[in-house]
Each structure stands twice: as structure tokens, then as C-alpha cells.
């Protein structure tokens, strides 16, 4: 393993602490995030904007990477 590279466990822990968040004003309803999400955690709602189901999101960042409008941010989850 590359020296200093994070272990899988550490990376997974970091992912689980994050959550995708959509800026609805900038969303163009293209569906790219919906088609990319491995957990079906983000959906375009009534053709208007994408919404994230927080209980399903694992914080993988794939949706944020494909969004053409750059309107998905990764936020820290609040402690429950
Ligand atoms: S961060 Fe990953 S799991 Fe969460 S909504 Fe985006 S693609 Fe889905
Ligand atoms: S990829 Fe971005 S612009 Fe397209 S539906 Fe998802 S959040 Fe909206």
C-alpha cells in the first residue's frame, strides 16, 4: 500500500459521515445523479429538482461528480 494512503476502513468511515445536498435553485433536473447513484438515494422530484433520501445516502460523492450544474455539495452529517 502507498505510504500515507487511507485504509479502506478509514475511507468508508469518512463516506458514512457525509451526505449529498442539492441546491434546488440550480438543479436543471437532468437526472444524471439519479442514474449514477448506487443506492437510489437521489431522485428528481416531479421533474423539478433532485432530492436526497438521507437514510440511503452513503456519501460516495458519485452524484456530485456527474452533476453538470455543479449543484450537489457533500455535507457533514449531524450527530444523531
Ligand atoms: S453521495 Fe452517493 S449515495 Fe449519496 S446520493 Fe450521491 S451517489 Fe447516492
Ligand atoms: S445531476 Fe445535478 S442538475 Fe442533474 S438532476 Fe441531479 S442535481 Fe439536478
mmCIF file with all atom_site columns, C-alpha atoms and ligand atoms in Angstrom:
data_model
loop_
_atom_site.group_PDB
_atom_site.id
_atom_site.type_symbol
_atom_site.label_atom_id
_atom_site.label_alt_id
_atom_site.label_comp_id
_atom_site.label_asym_id
_atom_site.label_entity_id
_atom_site.label_seq_id
_atom_site.pdbx_PDB_ins_code
_atom_site.Cartn_x
_atom_site.Cartn_y
_atom_site.Cartn_z
_atom_site.occupancy
_atom_site.B_iso_or_equiv
_atom_site.pdbx_formal_charge
_atom_site.auth_seq_id
_atom_site.auth_comp_id
_atom_site.auth_asym_id
_atom_site.auth_atom_id
_atom_site.pdbx_PDB_model_num
ATOM   1  C  CA  . UNK A 1 1  ? 0.000   0.000  0.000   1.00 0.00 ? 1  UNK A CA  1
ATOM   2  C  CA  . UNK A 1 2  ? 1.173   3.509  -0.801  1.00 0.00 ? 2  UNK A CA  1
ATOM   3  C  CA  . UNK A 1 3  ? 2.640   5.176  2.250   1.00 0.00 ? 3  UNK A CA  1
ATOM   4  C  CA  . UNK A 1 4  ? 0.147   7.608  3.757   1.00 0.00 ? 4  UNK A CA  1
ATOM   5  C  CA  . UNK A 1 5  ? -2.810  6.263  1.723   1.00 0.00 ? 5  UNK A CA  1
ATOM   6  C  CA  . UNK A 1 6  ? -6.003  5.988  3.788   1.00 0.00 ? 6  UNK A CA  1
ATOM   7  C  CA  . UNK A 1 7  ? -7.136  2.473  4.587   1.00 0.00 ? 7  UNK A CA  1
ATOM   8  C  CA  . UNK A 1 8  ? -10.480 1.256  3.242   1.00 0.00 ? 8  UNK A CA  1
ATOM   9  C  CA  . UNK A 1 9  ? -11.945 1.332  6.739   1.00 0.00 ? 9  UNK A CA  1
ATOM   10 C  CA  . UNK A 1 10 ? -10.930 4.958  7.213   1.00 0.00 ? 10 UNK A CA  1
ATOM   11 C  CA  . UNK A 1 11 ? -12.275 5.978  3.808   1.00 0.00 ? 11 UNK A CA  1
ATOM   12 C  CA  . UNK A 1 12 ? -15.538 4.148  4.436   1.00 0.00 ? 12 UNK A CA  1
ATOM   13 C  CA  . UNK A 1 13 ? -15.920 5.844  7.779   1.00 0.00 ? 13 UNK A CA  1
ATOM   14 C  CA  . UNK A 1 14 ? -15.402 9.238  6.164   1.00 0.00 ? 14 UNK A CA  1
ATOM   15 C  CA  . UNK A 1 15 ? -18.001 8.457  3.480   1.00 0.00 ? 15 UNK A CA  1
ATOM   16 C  CA  . UNK A 1 16 ? -20.589 7.447  6.045   1.00 0.00 ? 16 UNK A CA  1
ATOM   17 C  CA  . UNK A 1 17 ? -20.229 10.778 7.816   1.00 0.00 ? 17 UNK A CA  1
ATOM   18 C  CA  . UNK A 1 18 ? -21.101 12.722 4.676   1.00 0.00 ? 18 UNK A CA  1
ATOM   19 C  CA  . UNK A 1 19 ? -24.355 13.304 2.892   1.00 0.00 ? 19 UNK A CA  1
ATOM   20 C  CA  . UNK A 1 20 ? -25.186 14.733 -0.541  1.00 0.00 ? 20 UNK A CA  1
ATOM   21 C  CA  . UNK A 1 21 ? -27.068 18.021 -0.525  1.00 0.00 ? 21 UNK A CA  1
ATOM   22 C  CA  . UNK A 1 22 ? -28.709 19.610 -3.597  1.00 0.00 ? 22 UNK A CA  1
ATOM   23 C  CA  . UNK A 1 23 ? -29.020 23.335 -4.257  1.00 0.00 ? 23 UNK A CA  1
ATOM   24 C  CA  . UNK A 1 24 ? -32.539 23.158 -5.727  1.00 0.00 ? 24 UNK A CA  1
ATOM   25 C  CA  . UNK A 1 25 ? -32.337 26.581 -7.311  1.00 0.00 ? 25 UNK A CA  1
ATOM   26 C  CA  . UNK A 1 26 ? -29.500 25.491 -9.560  1.00 0.00 ? 26 UNK A CA  1
ATOM   27 C  CA  . UNK A 1 27 ? -30.690 21.960 -10.372 1.00 0.00 ? 27 UNK A CA  1
ATOM   28 C  CA  . UNK A 1 28 ? -31.695 21.534 -14.037 1.00 0.00 ? 28 UNK A CA  1
ATOM   29 C  CA  . UNK A 1 29 ? -33.498 18.190 -13.448 1.00 0.00 ? 29 UNK A CA  1
ATOM   30 C  CA  . UNK A 1 30 ? -31.280 16.285 -15.865 1.00 0.00 ? 30 UNK A CA  1
ATOM   31 C  CA  . UNK A 1 31 ? -31.393 13.032 -13.887 1.00 0.00 ? 31 UNK A CA  1
ATOM   32 C  CA  . UNK A 1 32 ? -27.652 12.342 -14.136 1.00 0.00 ? 32 UNK A CA  1
ATOM   33 C  CA  . UNK A 1 33 ? -27.363 11.981 -10.359 1.00 0.00 ? 33 UNK A CA  1
ATOM   34 C  CA  . UNK A 1 34 ? -30.354 9.651  -10.220 1.00 0.00 ? 34 UNK A CA  1
ATOM   35 C  CA  . UNK A 1 35 ? -28.866 7.415  -12.901 1.00 0.00 ? 35 UNK A CA  1
ATOM   36 C  CA  . UNK A 1 36 ? -25.488 7.303  -11.147 1.00 0.00 ? 36 UNK A CA  1
ATOM   37 C  CA  . UNK A 1 37 ? -26.375 6.739  -7.511  1.00 0.00 ? 37 UNK A CA  1
ATOM   38 C  CA  . UNK A 1 38 ? -25.606 3.161  -6.443  1.00 0.00 ? 38 UNK A CA  1
ATOM   39 C  CA  . UNK A 1 39 ? -28.169 3.357  -3.625  1.00 0.00 ? 39 UNK A CA  1
ATOM   40 C  CA  . UNK A 1 40 ? -31.095 5.057  -5.367  1.00 0.00 ? 40 UNK A CA  1
ATOM   41 C  CA  . UNK A 1 41 ? -30.742 7.732  -2.724  1.00 0.00 ? 41 UNK A CA  1
ATOM   42 C  CA  . UNK A 1 42 ? -31.229 10.732 -5.024  1.00 0.00 ? 42 UNK A CA  1
ATOM   43 C  CA  . UNK A 1 43 ? -34.275 11.247 -7.234  1.00 0.00 ? 43 UNK A CA  1
ATOM   44 C  CA  . UNK A 1 44 ? -35.634 14.016 -9.400  1.00 0.00 ? 44 UNK A CA  1
ATOM   45 C  CA  . UNK A 1 45 ? -38.876 15.022 -7.707  1.00 0.00 ? 45 UNK A CA  1
ATOM   46 C  CA  . UNK A 1 46 ? -41.818 15.691 -10.064 1.00 0.00 ? 46 UNK A CA  1
ATOM   47 C  CA  . UNK A 1 47 ? -39.386 16.815 -12.753 1.00 0.00 ? 47 UNK A CA  1
ATOM   48 C  CA  . UNK A 1 48 ? -38.495 19.855 -10.673 1.00 0.00 ? 48 UNK A CA  1
ATOM   49 C  CA  . UNK A 1 49 ? -35.289 19.199 -8.742  1.00 0.00 ? 49 UNK A CA  1
ATOM   50 C  CA  . UNK A 1 50 ? -33.292 16.373 -7.191  1.00 0.00 ? 50 UNK A CA  1
ATOM   51 C  CA  . UNK A 1 51 ? -33.891 15.327 -3.606  1.00 0.00 ? 51 UNK A CA  1
ATOM   52 C  CA  . UNK A 1 52 ? -31.681 13.165 -1.400  1.00 0.00 ? 52 UNK A CA  1
ATOM   53 C  CA  . UNK A 1 53 ? -33.014 10.454 0.895   1.00 0.00 ? 53 UNK A CA  1
ATOM   54 C  CA  . UNK A 1 54 ? -30.609 10.840 3.768   1.00 0.00 ? 54 UNK A CA  1
ATOM   55 C  CA  . UNK A 1 55 ? -31.178 7.381  5.201   1.00 0.00 ? 55 UNK A CA  1
ATOM   56 C  CA  . UNK A 1 56 ? -29.992 5.777  1.940   1.00 0.00 ? 56 UNK A CA  1
ATOM   57 C  CA  . UNK A 1 57 ? -27.087 8.080  1.036   1.00 0.00 ? 57 UNK A CA  1
ATOM   58 C  CA  . UNK A 1 58 ? -23.657 6.617  1.830   1.00 0.00 ? 58 UNK A CA  1
ATOM   59 C  CA  . UNK A 1 59 ? -21.741 9.767  0.916   1.00 0.00 ? 59 UNK A CA  1
ATOM   60 C  CA  . UNK A 1 60 ? -19.891 8.242  -2.045  1.00 0.00 ? 60 UNK A CA  1
ATOM   61 C  CA  . UNK A 1 61 ? -19.801 11.595 -3.971  1.00 0.00 ? 61 UNK A CA  1
ATOM   62 C  CA  . UNK A 1 62 ? -20.634 9.998  -7.347  1.00 0.00 ? 62 UNK A CA  1
ATOM   63 C  CA  . UNK A 1 63 ? -23.689 12.211 -7.855  1.00 0.00 ? 63 UNK A CA  1
ATOM   64 C  CA  . UNK A 1 64 ? -21.691 15.354 -7.146  1.00 0.00 ? 64 UNK A CA  1
ATOM   65 C  CA  . UNK A 1 65 ? -19.072 14.331 -9.698  1.00 0.00 ? 65 UNK A CA  1
ATOM   66 C  CA  . UNK A 1 66 ? -21.547 13.853 -12.561 1.00 0.00 ? 66 UNK A CA  1
ATOM   67 C  CA  . UNK A 1 67 ? -23.822 16.845 -11.902 1.00 0.00 ? 67 UNK A CA  1
ATOM   68 C  CA  . UNK A 1 68 ? -23.497 19.229 -14.895 1.00 0.00 ? 68 UNK A CA  1
ATOM   69 C  CA  . UNK A 1 69 ? -24.912 22.110 -12.871 1.00 0.00 ? 69 UNK A CA  1
ATOM   70 C  CA  . UNK A 1 70 ? -22.422 21.587 -10.019 1.00 0.00 ? 70 UNK A CA  1
ATOM   71 C  CA  . UNK A 1 71 ? -25.254 21.931 -7.559  1.00 0.00 ? 71 UNK A CA  1
ATOM   72 C  CA  . UNK A 1 72 ? -24.528 18.960 -5.266  1.00 0.00 ? 72 UNK A CA  1
ATOM   73 C  CA  . UNK A 1 73 ? -22.360 19.511 -2.212  1.00 0.00 ? 73 UNK A CA  1
ATOM   74 C  CA  . UNK A 1 74 ? -21.221 16.983 0.340   1.00 0.00 ? 74 UNK A CA  1
ATOM   75 C  CA  . UNK A 1 75 ? -22.177 17.991 3.867   1.00 0.00 ? 75 UNK A CA  1
ATOM   76 C  CA  . UNK A 1 76 ? -21.197 16.574 7.196   1.00 0.00 ? 76 UNK A CA  1
ATOM   77 C  CA  . UNK A 1 77 ? -23.990 14.593 8.791   1.00 0.00 ? 77 UNK A CA  1
ATOM   78 C  CA  . UNK A 1 78 ? -25.266 15.958 12.053  1.00 0.00 ? 78 UNK A CA  1
ATOM   79 C  CA  . UNK A 1 79 ? -24.663 13.682 15.033  1.00 0.00 ? 79 UNK A CA  1
ATOM   80 C  CA  . UNK A 1 80 ? -27.813 11.731 15.877  1.00 0.00 ? 80 UNK A CA  1
HETATM 81 S  S1  . LIG B 2 .  ? -23.403 10.634 -2.380  1.00 0.00 ? 1  LIG B S1  1
HETATM 82 FE FE1 . LIG B 2 .  ? -23.535 8.584  -3.370  1.00 0.00 ? 1  LIG B FE1 1
HETATM 83 S  S2  . LIG B 2 .  ? -25.121 7.504  -2.196  1.00 0.00 ? 1  LIG B S2  1
HETATM 84 FE FE2 . LIG B 2 .  ? -25.348 9.687  -1.726  1.00 0.00 ? 1  LIG B FE2 1
HETATM 85 S  S3  . LIG B 2 .  ? -26.889 10.419 -3.161  1.00 0.00 ? 1  LIG B S3  1
HETATM 86 FE FE3 . LIG B 2 .  ? -24.866 10.792 -4.094  1.00 0.00 ? 1  LIG B FE3 1
HETATM 87 S  S4  . LIG B 2 .  ? -24.464 8.998  -5.388  1.00 0.00 ? 1  LIG B S4  1
HETATM 88 FE FE4 . LIG B 2 .  ? -26.122 8.460  -3.961  1.00 0.00 ? 1  LIG B FE4 1
HETATM 89 S  S1  . LIG B 2 .  ? -27.280 15.880 -11.791 1.00 0.00 ? 2  LIG B S1  1
HETATM 90 FE FE1 . LIG B 2 .  ? -27.420 17.912 -10.827 1.00 0.00 ? 2  LIG B FE1 1
HETATM 91 S  S2  . LIG B 2 .  ? -28.655 19.130 -12.257 1.00 0.00 ? 2  LIG B S2  1
HETATM 92 FE FE2 . LIG B 2 .  ? -28.975 16.960 -12.793 1.00 0.00 ? 2  LIG B FE2 1
HETATM 93 S  S3  . LIG B 2 .  ? -30.835 16.349 -11.623 1.00 0.00 ? 2  LIG B S3  1
HETATM 94 FE FE3 . LIG B 2 .  ? -29.042 15.834 -10.367 1.00 0.00 ? 2  LIG B FE3 1
HETATM 95 S  S4  . LIG B 2 .  ? -28.750 17.611 -9.002  1.00 0.00 ? 2  LIG B S4  1
HETATM 96 FE FE4 . LIG B 2 .  ? -30.068 18.266 -10.707 1.00 0.00 ? 2  LIG B FE4 1
#
